[in-house]
Amino acid sequence: MAQIIEKVSRTFGEYLLIPGLTTKECTPQNVSLKTPLVKFRKGEKPAISLNIPFVSAIMQSVSDHGLAIALARNGGLSFIFGSQSIESQAEMVRKVKKFKAGFVPSDSNVRPDSTLAEVEAIIEATGHTTMGVTDDGTPNGKLLGMLTSRDYRIDHDGRESLVKNFMTPFEKLTVGKLGITLSEANQLIWDHKLNALPIIDEEQHLVYFVFRKDYDSHRENPNELLDPQTKELLVGAGINSRDYKERVPALVEAGVDVVCIDSSDGFSEWQQETIAWVKEKYNGKVLIGAGNVVDKEGFDYLVEAGADFIKVGIGGGSICITREQKGIGRGQATAILDVAAARDEYFEKTGIYVPICSDGGLVHDYHMSLALAMGADFLMMGRYFARFDESPTKKLYINGNYVKEYWGEGSSRARNWQRYDMGGKGGAMKFEEGVDSYVPYAGKMKDNLEVTLGKIVSTMCSCGSITIPDFQKNAKITLVSSTSIVEGGAHDVILKDK
């Protein structure tokens, strides 16, 4: 006879938070949303912590390099979708790592005898208008000068004119020496009113550029998720349990900071083998998340396999139809509560804290607060991010409204058979577990994030908490009836048209 779990499977919409004492300390400016991404020992710090508890879903319609850059600049992290070629996924990772580095390798370089026509071609290909002029035109050649778009006019000077006639020669440049700190470089930029500062080694070879715009950008985005040494944005990538032996090395070479196995059901020997290979191949230095699971048994299995974080949730996503297709899943609130208890039990027993990620089931912003209060360390979201300008899908005008396309990795459109592969022969997708849809267009990510995070911060203050661990420890949560849900919205009034 099947094992019957008597506990009711519940969703976030069935709960509310009860206010706690709001002390004078509980003000928005005192709230920290910093949270661990990967496991760590008691008394130590995790290798990666998020500045906001958000990561983007491993989906074609959500997480490309564009969204990864935008989310990292706002304190979260993206997992670039894996249902593409290894080469294209690795290139997306490279684009994120190169976007913001403080010390930026020079991708656009010319020789003194290059023509303005060659300069024009480089600008068209890269969009870069500041170029290092090196003896051999390579990124690390001997620096002989700099060329910017302010130094020439192609229509006036002619496309066959040579760079050496327009460049600022080396002896007139302000440069930094290799080993200079980023703050020292930025001070030079400020003191000399520069837009770009070349960094050279002892032999005058070009090594990096430091740009004023990066400094200004960081001031506008103080929560940027950066590598503390290189100042590069952090980025993750999705992998599967089929081609990981080829995909992971390419992603590591591209500079990926963390990978995550993307599967609708993570409680499998396929994931155990994938984790074991990655940990052995890289001596434990490559961080890897696993999932998805919905109970203690699944959590314990993946933790023992060596996973650095665990994703929780099956069938709760807005475009996921796993539950109605296969009858498999669990209410997201119940799954988080169960797995969070297993996580805490494991921490008490071993002194190792393994973060859990709530994936799916978030309909309203207040559900995010509930998920964190119930024990999630961070949230993975697809629909939320798919609505923004920065997501990779088309913006369309349909029936008088702007929308963006949004499809599940389990839909035929995604052609991501690896995600639902059960092993053996004939891995082609037999039926869909996701749909192809639209979501309302919402504009820029930053504007929406400020509102959403403001709600979470306000909720935490009302519950007497200024950190996520305190919120998880002190929150009081109550079940609600269907009539109290109705009572919670606007009722018994005639709403004005907006």
Short mmCIF file of C-alpha atoms in Angstrom, two decimals:
data_model
loop_
_atom_site.label_atom_id
_atom_site.label_comp_id
_atom_site.label_asym_id
_atom_site.label_seq_id
_atom_site.Cartn_x
_atom_site.Cartn_y
_atom_site.Cartn_z
CA MET A 1 0.00 0.00 0.00
CA ALA A 2 1.23 3.49 -0.82
CA GLN A 3 2.50 5.69 2.00
CA ILE A 4 -0.09 8.39 2.74
CA ILE A 5 1.17 11.76 3.95
CA GLU A 6 -1.63 13.11 6.14
CA LYS A 7 -0.28 16.69 6.21
CA VAL A 8 -2.30 18.91 3.87
CA SER A 9 -0.31 20.28 0.94
CA ARG A 10 -0.65 24.07 1.25
CA THR A 11 0.22 27.13 -0.84
CA PHE A 12 1.47 30.58 0.20
CA GLY A 13 -1.99 32.05 -0.40
CA GLU A 14 -3.29 30.12 2.61
CA TYR A 15 -1.08 31.97 5.11
CA LEU A 16 -0.57 35.43 6.55
CA LEU A 17 2.11 36.87 8.83
CA ILE A 18 1.19 38.18 12.27
CA PRO A 19 2.99 41.41 13.24
CA GLY A 20 5.69 41.32 15.90
CA LEU A 21 7.03 44.14 18.02
CA THR A 22 8.44 46.83 15.75
CA THR A 23 11.29 48.33 17.75
CA LYS A 24 12.96 51.65 16.98
CA GLU A 25 15.75 49.61 15.36
CA CYS A 26 13.32 48.19 12.81
CA THR A 27 13.59 50.85 10.13
CA PRO A 28 14.10 50.20 6.40
CA GLN A 29 17.65 51.58 6.36
CA ASN A 30 18.66 49.04 9.01
CA VAL A 31 17.28 46.01 7.17
CA SER A 32 19.77 43.68 5.48
CA LEU A 33 18.56 41.31 2.75
CA LYS A 34 21.95 39.62 2.47
CA THR A 35 21.61 35.84 2.35
CA PRO A 36 23.86 32.83 1.67
CA LEU A 37 23.79 31.22 -1.77
CA VAL A 38 25.95 28.18 -0.96
CA LYS A 39 26.69 26.01 2.05
CA PHE A 40 29.09 26.97 4.80
CA ARG A 41 30.28 25.72 8.19
CA LYS A 42 29.07 27.26 11.43
CA GLY A 43 31.21 30.28 12.27
CA GLU A 44 32.46 30.68 8.68
CA LYS A 45 31.23 32.75 5.77
CA PRO A 46 29.77 31.27 2.57
CA ALA A 47 31.82 31.51 -0.62
CA ILE A 48 28.96 33.48 -2.21
CA SER A 49 26.24 35.54 -0.52
CA LEU A 50 23.49 37.38 -2.38
CA ASN A 51 22.78 41.02 -1.58
CA ILE A 52 19.09 40.47 -2.30
CA PRO A 53 17.38 37.06 -1.97
CA PHE A 54 16.52 36.72 -5.67
CA VAL A 55 17.87 34.52 -8.45
CA SER A 56 16.39 34.17 -11.93
CA ALA A 57 15.02 30.91 -13.28
CA ILE A 58 17.01 28.65 -15.60
CA MET A 59 14.78 29.41 -18.57
CA GLN A 60 15.20 30.46 -22.22
CA SER A 61 12.56 33.14 -21.80
CA VAL A 62 14.19 34.61 -18.68
CA SER A 63 17.90 34.20 -18.09
CA ASP A 64 20.28 35.27 -20.82
CA HIS A 65 23.35 37.48 -20.37
CA GLY A 66 21.29 40.68 -20.55
CA LEU A 67 19.11 39.83 -17.59
CA ALA A 68 22.09 38.32 -15.76
CA ILE A 69 23.92 41.64 -15.98
CA ALA A 70 20.91 43.64 -14.81
CA LEU A 71 20.13 41.33 -11.88
CA ALA A 72 23.73 41.15 -10.67
CA ARG A 73 23.94 44.94 -10.79
CA ASN A 74 20.95 44.98 -8.44
CA GLY A 75 22.35 42.42 -5.99
CA GLY A 76 20.91 39.12 -7.23
CA LEU A 77 22.18 36.37 -9.52
CA SER A 78 21.04 34.71 -12.73
CA PHE A 79 21.45 31.12 -13.83
CA ILE A 80 21.87 31.34 -17.60
CA PHE A 81 19.70 28.75 -19.30
CA GLY A 82 21.33 25.48 -20.31
CA SER A 83 18.93 24.43 -23.07
CA GLN A 84 21.28 25.78 -25.74
CA SER A 85 24.62 24.78 -27.17
CA ILE A 86 27.58 24.62 -24.82
CA GLU A 87 29.38 27.25 -26.87
CA SER A 88 26.55 29.80 -26.80
CA GLN A 89 25.94 29.34 -23.07
CA ALA A 90 29.65 29.78 -22.30
CA GLU A 91 29.70 32.93 -24.45
CA MET A 92 26.79 34.37 -22.45
CA VAL A 93 28.77 33.74 -19.26
CA ARG A 94 31.77 35.55 -20.78
CA LYS A 95 29.64 38.54 -21.67
CA VAL A 96 28.49 38.89 -18.07
CA LYS A 97 32.02 38.56 -16.70
CA LYS A 98 33.36 41.17 -19.12
CA PHE A 99 30.56 43.68 -18.65
CA LYS A 100 31.73 45.15 -15.36
CA ALA A 101 35.12 44.32 -14.00
CA GLY A 102 36.67 47.48 -12.64
CA PHE A 103 39.90 46.37 -14.35
CA VAL A 104 38.68 45.56 -17.87
CA PRO A 105 40.76 43.66 -20.45
CA SER A 106 40.87 45.70 -23.66
CA ASP A 107 38.75 43.98 -26.31
CA SER A 108 39.12 46.73 -28.92
CA ASN A 109 42.63 47.60 -30.07
CA VAL A 110 44.33 48.97 -33.18
CA ARG A 111 47.84 49.56 -34.52
CA PRO A 112 49.19 53.05 -35.32
CA ASP A 113 49.03 52.17 -39.01
CA SER A 114 45.41 50.98 -38.84
CA THR A 115 42.94 53.02 -40.85
CA LEU A 116 39.85 54.82 -39.59
CA ALA A 117 37.88 52.34 -41.71
CA GLU A 118 39.23 49.55 -39.47
CA VAL A 119 38.32 51.61 -36.41
CA GLU A 120 34.79 52.03 -37.76
CA ALA A 121 34.49 48.26 -38.26
CA ILE A 122 35.58 47.59 -34.67
CA ILE A 123 33.04 50.08 -33.33
CA GLU A 124 30.30 48.46 -35.39
CA ALA A 125 31.24 45.00 -34.12
CA THR A 126 31.78 45.83 -30.43
CA GLY A 127 30.19 49.20 -29.71
CA HIS A 128 33.47 50.30 -28.08
CA THR A 129 34.64 53.81 -28.98
CA THR A 130 37.73 53.87 -26.72
CA MET A 131 40.64 51.85 -28.09
CA GLY A 132 44.13 51.05 -27.01
CA VAL A 133 46.72 51.68 -29.71
CA THR A 134 49.34 48.95 -29.33
CA ASP A 135 52.37 48.06 -31.42
CA ASP A 136 50.74 44.87 -32.72
CA GLY A 137 47.06 45.69 -32.25
CA THR A 138 46.62 43.03 -29.55
CA PRO A 139 45.04 43.52 -26.09
CA ASN A 140 48.43 43.14 -24.38
CA GLY A 141 50.77 44.71 -26.90
CA LYS A 142 53.05 47.63 -26.04
CA LEU A 143 50.85 50.67 -25.45
CA LEU A 144 51.68 53.47 -27.89
CA GLY A 145 48.60 55.62 -27.45
CA MET A 146 44.82 55.84 -27.13
CA LEU A 147 42.07 56.66 -29.60
CA THR A 148 38.54 57.82 -28.75
CA SER A 149 35.61 58.92 -30.87
CA ARG A 150 36.39 62.53 -29.94
CA ASP A 151 39.77 62.41 -31.71
CA TYR A 152 38.54 62.20 -35.32
CA ARG A 153 35.62 62.63 -37.70
CA ILE A 154 35.51 59.92 -40.34
CA ASP A 155 33.41 61.93 -42.77
CA HIS A 156 35.85 64.84 -42.53
CA ASP A 157 39.17 63.02 -42.11
CA GLY A 158 38.61 60.11 -44.50
CA ARG A 159 38.35 56.38 -43.90
CA GLU A 160 41.86 55.68 -45.21
CA SER A 161 43.52 58.06 -42.73
CA LEU A 162 45.83 56.39 -40.23
CA VAL A 163 45.24 56.09 -36.49
CA LYS A 164 48.69 57.52 -35.64
CA ASN A 165 47.58 60.92 -36.97
CA PHE A 166 44.71 61.16 -34.45
CA MET A 167 45.66 59.15 -31.37
CA THR A 168 46.84 60.62 -28.10
CA PRO A 169 50.48 59.39 -27.90
CA PHE A 170 51.72 57.49 -24.89
CA GLU A 171 53.84 60.33 -23.52
CA LYS A 172 50.71 62.47 -23.16
CA LEU A 173 48.65 59.77 -21.45
CA THR A 174 47.93 59.39 -17.75
CA VAL A 175 48.42 55.71 -16.94
CA GLY A 176 48.27 53.43 -13.91
CA LYS A 177 50.85 50.78 -13.12
CA LEU A 178 49.87 47.12 -12.66
CA GLY A 179 49.20 46.52 -8.98
CA ILE A 180 47.31 49.77 -8.45
CA THR A 181 44.09 49.35 -6.45
CA LEU A 182 40.70 50.14 -7.94
CA SER A 183 40.21 53.03 -5.52
CA GLU A 184 43.61 54.48 -6.50
CA ALA A 185 42.74 54.10 -10.19
CA ASN A 186 39.41 55.85 -9.68
CA GLN A 187 41.19 58.67 -7.85
CA LEU A 188 43.51 59.16 -10.86
CA ILE A 189 40.46 59.25 -13.13
CA TRP A 190 38.89 61.88 -10.89
CA ASP A 191 42.04 63.99 -10.46
CA HIS A 192 42.83 64.09 -14.19
CA LYS A 193 39.22 64.29 -15.42
CA LEU A 194 39.61 61.11 -17.49
CA ASN A 195 37.01 58.84 -19.02
CA ALA A 196 39.41 55.88 -19.21
CA LEU A 197 42.68 55.01 -17.49
CA PRO A 198 45.01 52.45 -19.13
CA ILE A 199 46.84 50.10 -16.78
CA ILE A 200 50.28 48.96 -17.96
CA ASP A 201 52.98 46.59 -16.72
CA GLU A 202 56.69 47.34 -16.29
CA GLU A 203 57.36 46.78 -20.02
CA GLN A 204 54.61 49.27 -21.01
CA HIS A 205 52.30 46.49 -22.18
CA LEU A 206 48.60 47.25 -21.93
CA VAL A 207 46.93 45.07 -19.30
CA TYR A 208 43.58 46.71 -18.42
CA PHE A 209 41.42 49.78 -18.72
CA VAL A 210 39.52 51.35 -15.82
CA PHE A 211 36.51 53.41 -16.94
CA ARG A 212 34.82 56.36 -15.26
CA LYS A 213 31.41 55.03 -16.26
CA ASP A 214 32.02 51.86 -14.22
CA TYR A 215 32.72 53.95 -11.13
CA ASP A 216 29.61 56.06 -11.69
CA SER A 217 27.58 52.91 -12.39
CA HIS A 218 28.65 51.32 -9.13
CA ARG A 219 27.61 54.42 -7.20
CA GLU A 220 24.15 54.09 -8.76
CA ASN A 221 24.05 50.35 -7.96
CA PRO A 222 25.57 49.94 -4.49
CA ASN A 223 24.15 46.40 -4.16
CA GLU A 224 26.08 45.06 -7.15
CA LEU A 225 27.01 41.41 -6.72
CA LEU A 226 30.75 41.45 -7.43
CA ASP A 227 33.74 39.19 -7.02
CA PRO A 228 35.70 40.91 -4.22
CA GLN A 229 39.04 40.38 -6.01
CA THR A 230 38.31 40.94 -9.70
CA LYS A 231 35.25 43.20 -9.26
CA GLU A 232 33.50 41.13 -11.94
CA LEU A 233 29.76 40.54 -11.77
CA LEU A 234 28.81 37.10 -10.50
CA VAL A 235 26.83 34.74 -12.71
CA GLY A 236 25.53 31.18 -12.58
CA ALA A 237 24.56 28.68 -15.27
CA GLY A 238 22.18 25.76 -15.58
CA ILE A 239 23.44 22.29 -16.46
CA ASN A 240 21.82 18.90 -17.02
CA SER A 241 22.75 15.37 -16.03
CA ARG A 242 23.52 14.31 -19.61
CA ASP A 243 26.31 16.45 -21.11
CA TYR A 244 27.79 17.85 -17.89
CA LYS A 245 31.24 16.38 -18.59
CA GLU A 246 31.53 18.64 -21.63
CA ARG A 247 29.38 21.57 -20.47
CA VAL A 248 30.83 22.23 -17.01
CA PRO A 249 34.49 22.57 -18.16
CA ALA A 250 33.43 25.07 -20.83
CA LEU A 251 31.45 27.09 -18.29
CA VAL A 252 34.31 27.05 -15.78
CA GLU A 253 36.73 28.21 -18.47
CA ALA A 254 34.29 31.05 -19.28
CA GLY A 255 34.38 32.15 -15.64
CA VAL A 256 31.07 30.88 -14.22
CA ASP A 257 30.78 31.31 -10.45
CA VAL A 258 28.23 28.59 -9.68
CA VAL A 259 26.24 25.99 -11.61
CA CYS A 260 22.89 24.39 -10.89
CA ILE A 261 21.40 21.16 -12.18
CA ASP A 262 18.13 22.04 -13.89
CA SER A 263 15.51 19.34 -13.47
CA SER A 264 11.84 19.08 -12.60
CA ASP A 265 12.70 16.18 -10.27
CA GLY A 266 16.07 16.26 -8.52
CA PHE A 267 15.65 13.21 -6.28
CA SER A 268 17.57 10.93 -8.64
CA GLU A 269 20.79 8.98 -9.03
CA TRP A 270 21.46 11.01 -12.18
CA GLN A 271 21.92 14.13 -10.06
CA GLN A 272 24.01 12.26 -7.49
CA GLU A 273 26.40 11.15 -10.24
CA THR A 274 26.56 14.67 -11.71
CA ILE A 275 27.39 16.26 -8.35
CA ALA A 276 30.00 13.59 -7.56
CA TRP A 277 31.75 14.11 -10.90
CA VAL A 278 31.86 17.91 -10.54
CA LYS A 279 33.17 17.74 -6.98
CA GLU A 280 35.84 15.16 -7.85
CA LYS A 281 36.87 16.83 -11.12
CA TYR A 282 37.40 20.24 -9.48
CA ASN A 283 38.43 19.13 -6.01
CA GLY A 284 35.28 20.64 -4.51
CA LYS A 285 36.04 24.13 -5.81
CA VAL A 286 33.19 24.37 -8.33
CA LEU A 287 29.95 25.25 -6.55
CA ILE A 288 26.86 23.31 -7.63
CA GLY A 289 23.20 23.49 -6.69
CA ALA A 290 20.74 20.65 -7.18
CA GLY A 291 17.02 19.94 -7.17
CA ASN A 292 14.15 20.18 -7.31
CA VAL A 293 12.84 18.34 -4.24
CA VAL A 294 9.82 18.78 -1.98
CA ASP A 295 10.56 16.83 1.20
CA LYS A 296 13.20 15.89 3.78
CA GLU A 297 14.11 12.65 2.02
CA GLY A 298 14.97 14.43 -1.22
CA PHE A 299 16.88 17.16 0.62
CA ASP A 300 18.96 14.69 2.62
CA TYR A 301 19.82 12.70 -0.50
CA LEU A 302 21.17 15.69 -2.42
CA VAL A 303 23.01 17.12 0.59
CA GLU A 304 24.78 13.81 1.16
CA ALA A 305 25.64 13.82 -2.56
CA GLY A 306 27.49 17.09 -1.97
CA ALA A 307 25.12 19.80 -3.28
CA ASP A 308 25.97 23.37 -2.23
CA PHE A 309 22.33 24.49 -2.20
CA ILE A 310 18.99 22.78 -2.78
CA LYS A 311 16.11 23.98 -4.94
CA VAL A 312 12.62 23.29 -3.60
CA GLY A 313 9.42 23.07 -5.61
CA ILE A 314 7.66 20.82 -8.13
CA GLY A 315 4.71 21.96 -10.21
CA GLY A 316 4.17 25.39 -8.61
CA GLY A 317 5.46 27.61 -11.41
CA SER A 318 2.94 29.70 -13.34
CA ILE A 319 3.78 27.94 -16.62
CA CYS A 320 4.37 24.48 -15.09
CA ILE A 321 1.75 21.75 -15.58
CA THR A 322 3.68 18.85 -14.04
CA ARG A 323 1.00 18.31 -11.39
CA GLU A 324 -1.87 18.04 -13.84
CA GLN A 325 0.14 15.98 -16.33
CA LYS A 326 1.77 13.54 -13.89
CA GLY A 327 0.04 14.06 -10.55
CA ILE A 328 3.40 14.81 -8.94
CA GLY A 329 4.25 17.77 -6.73
CA ARG A 330 3.45 19.43 -3.45
CA GLY A 331 2.02 22.74 -2.31
CA GLN A 332 4.96 25.15 -2.24
CA ALA A 333 4.43 26.42 1.31
CA THR A 334 4.30 22.90 2.74
CA ALA A 335 7.37 21.88 0.72
CA ILE A 336 9.40 24.87 2.01
CA LEU A 337 8.37 24.29 5.62
CA ASP A 338 9.28 20.59 5.41
CA VAL A 339 12.63 21.09 3.69
CA ALA A 340 13.56 24.05 5.92
CA ALA A 341 13.04 21.82 8.96
CA ALA A 342 15.32 19.20 7.37
CA ARG A 343 17.91 21.90 6.64
CA ASP A 344 17.87 23.10 10.25
CA GLU A 345 18.10 19.52 11.54
CA TYR A 346 21.11 18.87 9.29
CA PHE A 347 22.77 22.07 10.53
CA GLU A 348 22.28 21.07 14.17
CA LYS A 349 23.73 17.63 13.50
CA THR A 350 26.71 18.59 11.31
CA GLY A 351 27.37 22.30 11.76
CA ILE A 352 26.97 22.73 7.97
CA TYR A 353 24.27 25.10 6.73
CA VAL A 354 22.89 24.24 3.29
CA PRO A 355 20.75 27.07 1.86
CA ILE A 356 17.43 26.25 0.23
CA CYS A 357 15.89 28.05 -2.73
CA SER A 358 12.13 28.37 -3.15
CA ASP A 359 11.32 27.81 -6.83
CA GLY A 360 7.73 28.46 -7.94
CA GLY A 361 4.39 29.19 -6.34
CA LEU A 362 4.90 32.96 -5.93
CA VAL A 363 1.82 34.80 -7.17
CA HIS A 364 1.95 38.04 -5.17
CA ASP A 365 4.86 40.00 -3.73
CA TYR A 366 3.78 39.16 -0.17
CA HIS A 367 4.26 35.47 -1.01
CA MET A 368 7.98 36.26 -1.27
CA SER A 369 7.99 37.48 2.33
CA LEU A 370 6.12 34.36 3.41
CA ALA A 371 8.58 32.08 1.60
CA LEU A 372 11.51 33.75 3.36
CA ALA A 373 9.78 33.63 6.73
CA MET A 374 9.03 29.92 6.23
CA GLY A 375 12.73 29.19 5.79
CA ALA A 376 13.76 29.84 2.19
CA ASP A 377 17.17 31.52 1.97
CA PHE A 378 16.49 32.88 -1.50
CA LEU A 379 13.87 32.72 -4.23
CA MET A 380 14.13 31.59 -7.85
CA MET A 381 11.63 33.33 -10.12
CA GLY A 382 10.75 33.13 -13.78
CA ARG A 383 7.46 34.95 -14.41
CA TYR A 384 8.56 37.88 -12.23
CA PHE A 385 11.69 38.57 -14.30
CA ALA A 386 10.19 37.65 -17.69
CA ARG A 387 8.06 40.85 -17.54
CA PHE A 388 11.01 43.24 -17.66
CA ASP A 389 12.83 45.05 -20.47
CA GLU A 390 15.98 43.10 -19.64
CA SER A 391 14.51 39.64 -20.30
CA PRO A 392 15.35 38.15 -23.74
CA THR A 393 11.82 37.78 -25.13
CA LYS A 394 9.83 39.99 -27.49
CA LYS A 395 7.58 42.80 -26.27
CA LEU A 396 4.25 42.62 -28.10
CA TYR A 397 1.05 44.67 -28.24
CA ILE A 398 -1.95 42.35 -27.92
CA ASN A 399 -5.59 43.29 -27.29
CA GLY A 400 -4.68 46.78 -26.17
CA ASN A 401 -1.94 45.72 -23.75
CA TYR A 402 1.81 45.32 -23.89
CA VAL A 403 2.99 41.81 -23.02
CA LYS A 404 6.16 39.74 -23.19
CA GLU A 405 6.45 36.15 -24.30
CA TYR A 406 7.05 33.56 -21.58
CA TRP A 407 7.33 29.82 -22.07
CA GLY A 408 8.25 26.93 -19.82
CA GLU A 409 11.29 24.72 -20.20
CA GLY A 410 8.85 21.82 -20.28
CA SER A 411 7.01 23.21 -23.30
CA SER A 412 7.60 21.99 -26.84
CA ARG A 413 8.90 25.43 -27.74
CA ALA A 414 11.86 25.08 -25.36
CA ARG A 415 12.85 21.66 -26.76
CA ASN A 416 14.63 21.01 -23.46
CA TRP A 417 14.25 17.25 -23.37
CA GLN A 418 17.26 16.84 -21.05
CA ARG A 419 15.37 18.52 -18.21
CA TYR A 420 12.72 15.78 -18.23
CA ASP A 421 14.88 12.89 -19.36
CA MET A 422 14.26 9.76 -17.27
CA GLY A 423 17.37 7.97 -18.46
CA GLY A 424 17.69 5.09 -20.88
CA LYS A 425 17.06 5.29 -24.61
CA GLY A 426 14.73 7.55 -26.51
CA GLY A 427 15.14 10.76 -24.53
CA ALA A 428 12.74 12.80 -26.67
CA MET A 429 9.98 14.62 -24.79
CA LYS A 430 6.83 12.49 -24.80
CA PHE A 431 4.48 15.15 -23.43
CA GLU A 432 4.61 18.74 -22.27
CA GLU A 433 5.10 19.80 -18.65
CA GLY A 434 5.02 23.52 -19.42
CA VAL A 435 3.03 25.99 -21.49
CA ASP A 436 3.76 28.80 -23.97
CA SER A 437 2.22 32.07 -22.76
CA TYR A 438 2.44 35.84 -22.26
CA VAL A 439 3.02 37.93 -19.15
CA PRO A 440 2.08 41.61 -18.67
CA TYR A 441 4.95 43.90 -19.61
CA ALA A 442 6.27 45.72 -16.53
CA GLY A 443 9.12 47.98 -17.70
CA LYS A 444 12.60 48.26 -16.21
CA MET A 445 13.85 45.75 -13.66
CA LYS A 446 15.32 48.30 -11.26
CA ASP A 447 12.05 50.21 -10.85
CA ASN A 448 10.07 47.05 -10.11
CA LEU A 449 12.69 45.60 -7.79
CA GLU A 450 12.66 48.74 -5.66
CA VAL A 451 8.92 48.33 -5.09
CA THR A 452 9.07 44.59 -4.41
CA LEU A 453 12.07 44.79 -2.08
CA GLY A 454 10.45 47.74 -0.33
CA LYS A 455 7.44 45.56 0.47
CA ILE A 456 9.65 42.78 1.85
CA VAL A 457 11.63 45.24 3.97
CA SER A 458 8.43 46.82 5.31
CA THR A 459 7.01 43.40 6.16
CA MET A 460 10.18 42.43 8.01
CA CYS A 461 10.04 45.65 10.03
CA SER A 462 6.41 44.96 10.94
CA CYS A 463 7.48 41.52 12.13
CA GLY A 464 10.29 42.97 14.27
CA SER A 465 13.16 41.69 12.12
CA ILE A 466 16.04 43.39 10.31
CA THR A 467 17.80 40.30 8.89
CA ILE A 468 16.47 37.27 7.05
CA PRO A 469 17.73 34.82 9.73
CA ASP A 470 15.92 36.88 12.41
CA PHE A 471 12.82 36.92 10.23
CA GLN A 472 12.90 33.14 9.93
CA LYS A 473 13.41 32.73 13.66
CA ASN A 474 10.84 35.23 14.92
CA ALA A 475 8.07 35.29 12.32
CA LYS A 476 4.58 34.22 13.38
CA ILE A 477 2.49 32.71 10.60
CA THR A 478 -1.22 31.88 10.61
CA LEU A 479 -3.48 29.85 8.33
CA VAL A 480 -6.33 31.82 6.80
CA SER A 481 -9.82 30.86 5.67
CA SER A 482 -11.17 31.52 2.19
CA THR A 483 -13.41 34.29 3.53
CA SER A 484 -10.52 36.02 5.29
CA ILE A 485 -8.64 36.04 1.98
CA VAL A 486 -11.58 37.94 0.45
CA GLU A 487 -11.60 40.26 3.46
CA GLY A 488 -7.93 41.06 2.87
CA GLY A 489 -8.58 42.77 -0.45
CA ALA A 490 -10.68 45.77 -1.37
CA HIS A 491 -14.35 44.91 -0.77
CA ASP A 492 -17.75 46.51 -0.31
CA VAL A 493 -16.69 49.63 -2.21
CA ILE A 494 -16.91 50.85 -5.79
CA LEU A 495 -13.36 51.27 -7.06
CA LYS A 496 -12.47 54.27 -9.17
CA ASP A 497 -11.05 53.70 -12.62
CA LYS A 498 -7.32 54.37 -12.75
#
